[in-house]
Amino acid sequence: MNRAKSILVSESAFFTAATASVSDQERQKENNKNRRGGLSRRYSSFDLGCTSGDNEPIIEVAKNFLATACPELLDILKDHSNDKSARDRLVKIGRSINATLRYGQESIERKNRGESALMDIWSPDEEEEYIGTEVDRKLKTDVSLQRLVRECKDLAQILASPTPVKVPTVRYGRTNIQMPIVTLGCMRFQQSWNRGGKPIKKPEQLDKECQDNLVDILRHAIHCGVNHIETALMYGCSEMQIGLALKVLFDEGVCRREDLIIQTKGPISSSTSKSDFKSMIIQQLKTLGLDYIDLFSIHGLNTGDHLEWLFNHGEKGDLIDAVRELKAEGKIRWVGFSTHAPAHVTKRAIETDAFDYLNLHYHFVGSYTASGDGDESAEGNLGNIRLAHEHDMGVFIISPYDKGGRLYTPSHLSRELMAPEMEPMEYASSWLWYHENHCQGDKPAPIHTIVCGAARPSDLDQPVMAALRSVTDKAKEDFGVVSRRINERKERVLGKEWAATWQVGLPNYSQSQKHGFQIGNIVWLYNAIQMYGALDMAKDRYATLVNNSGKWDPENTFKENASKIPGFDWMPGCAYDPSYDYSSELKDVPDENKARVLEAMKFVHEWCCPVNSKSMTLEAAAEEKKEEEEDGEKKVVPLEWQAAYDMRPWTAFPERG
């Protein structure tokens, strides 16, 4: 706890303000239930999920805290033109306060009872470092709240600025575009995915609240210098709504077309002809209300077949030629692709030299669907980041805050590893922005921009503040401190040899032709839970593998299976089967790793398999039932693996069904 003591600049003033704010609202809640007696709890017991009905009390917590700690932001939010956005920001501030207080008190109470964290999450030395005494904990909590106050002051300056704020920009590979290091992703704010029910095809079908929210997001992004807007045909009615919103902003003089970098994406299939593909892209331009697109991407270049359709499509015509023709006509300026592919497929796409940039997954926790690919020199998509640099391509990182660890609702463990210097979202962003400097190896691996899929204007706040701060010496110093802490934990929890070689010889689905096992991915999830407590992220990913397993027939060919499972090329692979002998799949794994690989797969299956899943194999379901009967009780999720907070004040429009 020495780090908290060394940087403490106040006498726990923020801790005192926070506990008073929360206790007041908790006491009101208790009184409303006609209960008597004092309260010893310093954190709120309110429901703080995205569908919570307890937002009003947590808003009051934030207001009371800001009245003492940052009155300038409170004044700005009171006068904010968008009351809903003001409330969203207060909810997020209140939830952050609550999470900071909750872990501090619960961990100290546990220690005072003589108990240790479940699953040996902390070593004795770490317990002293991260938990400490009650006095130590109070100091650390106060320093974490100081960071929150700094962010509130930064947000006040952004919102009050009469002129646009400018996040840093970088050269985007051979496009030579000056790209903001934060991109606005447009798959979370549209009204519908158009994947069921009555599709949204006309402006008159739109809900005014949804469209107003979308316009406000674009307005806030532009004010912050986030002028790269990224959407796709497959994002439901996103393109139509953006087209309508851009007309409003152009007419109001908020921005001009030339001020924006607009990117959209289009899918391909085996039945698509060159002329069909060209017509589809032209219609996308019309929907967006634009004469040209700055960046057009092949959406989901995920398999070797996709490469064939682009470059060797026979009588239907090579689909890449449609894009090249539109580029020659001035309707597309630069061409790229997005991918969830295995690393070797992405490598082949880069090596064609047909693309100016790429969108891919690569995060401090792993490379999502490509995690477990690679060898000792480059796990996941690291090799592709390096290769893209050799081809002078722009590098865009998909989903750093969702598939990169569900950082809008991080575990207490993630927060503790990064506190008090940074929140997980800031660390994840900095890890990517500073990648060229900290990445090991002789070949450079720069990353240019990362996307924030905003469902509401306030979702951009933390990425923008992190981007503005990233150029400061203090941010770089804080990043170094947190990185050293994480590396020390990695060596203790995973071990130096395992951390360096766990992926060696592991097959993912494309190397497991008969059963489609996503073994590399499963072992990656094990590492992520052990290191960061990323249980919720692991459950999300593993549920897809379980679902795929229920539809996979080993009597069919690989292509037959892959083609009949919806979305398999986007979310590929099958889950662990407890009844299967994995000897042949693990033949290339170093002998010293084999036992731990099997242990890791079993661990992930036990913790992440959906209960009573109808998609489970019969053998897996029987095994799970047997183990539950033997245990006699449901697994208790350690406090450190539980979500600290949820930065979604309400359910996003396309998720409302």
mmCIF file of C-alpha atoms in Angstrom, residues 340-342 365-373 379-380 502-503 506-509 511 516-529 537-538 541-542 544-545 570-575 600-601 604:
data_model
loop_
_atom_site.group_PDB
_atom_site.id
_atom_site.type_symbol
_atom_site.label_atom_id
_atom_site.label_comp_id
_atom_site.label_asym_id
_atom_site.label_seq_id
_atom_site.Cartn_x
_atom_site.Cartn_y
_atom_site.Cartn_z
ATOM 1 C CA HIS A 340 -12.776 -12.222 -37.009
ATOM 2 C CA ALA A 341 -10.610 -14.737 -38.865
ATOM 3 C CA PRO A 342 -7.955 -17.133 -37.649
ATOM 4 C CA VAL A 365 -6.371 -9.475 -22.762
ATOM 5 C CA GLY A 366 -6.028 -11.248 -26.139
ATOM 6 C CA SER A 367 -7.147 -11.329 -29.780
ATOM 7 C CA TYR A 368 -10.707 -12.558 -29.243
ATOM 8 C CA THR A 369 -11.545 -15.260 -31.836
ATOM 9 C CA ALA A 370 -7.872 -15.380 -32.933
ATOM 10 C CA SER A 371 -6.586 -15.871 -29.376
ATOM 11 C CA GLY A 372 -4.490 -19.014 -29.151
ATOM 12 C CA ASP A 373 -3.334 -18.768 -32.761
ATOM 13 C CA GLU A 379 0.381 -15.029 -30.199
ATOM 14 C CA GLY A 380 -2.991 -14.138 -31.695
ATOM 15 C CA TRP A 502 0.756 -21.519 -23.639
ATOM 16 C CA GLN A 503 -0.424 -21.103 -27.248
ATOM 17 C CA LEU A 506 -2.820 -25.460 -29.719
ATOM 18 C CA PRO A 507 -5.392 -25.935 -32.482
ATOM 19 C CA ASN A 508 -8.337 -23.660 -32.972
ATOM 20 C CA TYR A 509 -11.365 -24.688 -35.015
ATOM 21 C CA GLN A 511 -7.078 -27.016 -37.373
ATOM 22 C CA GLY A 516 -14.190 -27.862 -34.634
ATOM 23 C CA PHE A 517 -12.711 -27.543 -31.139
ATOM 24 C CA GLN A 518 -11.609 -23.990 -30.320
ATOM 25 C CA ILE A 519 -8.912 -25.150 -27.910
ATOM 26 C CA GLY A 520 -6.609 -22.138 -28.185
ATOM 27 C CA ASN A 521 -9.528 -19.839 -27.456
ATOM 28 C CA ILE A 522 -10.635 -21.864 -24.447
ATOM 29 C CA VAL A 523 -7.164 -21.802 -22.913
ATOM 30 C CA TRP A 524 -7.025 -18.055 -23.535
ATOM 31 C CA LEU A 525 -10.250 -17.660 -21.530
ATOM 32 C CA TYR A 526 -8.637 -19.586 -18.681
ATOM 33 C CA ASN A 527 -5.704 -17.143 -18.687
ATOM 34 C CA ALA A 528 -8.036 -14.132 -18.795
ATOM 35 C CA ILE A 529 -10.029 -15.327 -15.787
ATOM 36 C CA MET A 537 -16.340 -11.964 -20.796
ATOM 37 C CA ALA A 538 -15.389 -15.644 -20.753
ATOM 38 C CA ARG A 541 -17.518 -16.187 -25.529
ATOM 39 C CA TYR A 542 -17.894 -19.727 -24.207
ATOM 40 C CA THR A 544 -21.187 -19.312 -28.306
ATOM 41 C CA LEU A 545 -18.850 -22.298 -28.367
ATOM 42 C CA TRP A 570 -17.882 -14.678 -37.132
ATOM 43 C CA MET A 571 -18.039 -16.558 -33.831
ATOM 44 C CA PRO A 572 -16.360 -19.859 -34.629
ATOM 45 C CA GLY A 573 -15.427 -22.984 -32.740
ATOM 46 C CA CYS A 574 -16.849 -25.629 -30.428
ATOM 47 C CA ALA A 575 -16.637 -26.117 -26.672
ATOM 48 C CA ALA A 600 -7.573 -25.087 -18.361
ATOM 49 C CA MET A 601 -10.258 -26.468 -20.675
ATOM 50 C CA VAL A 604 -13.421 -22.914 -18.320
#
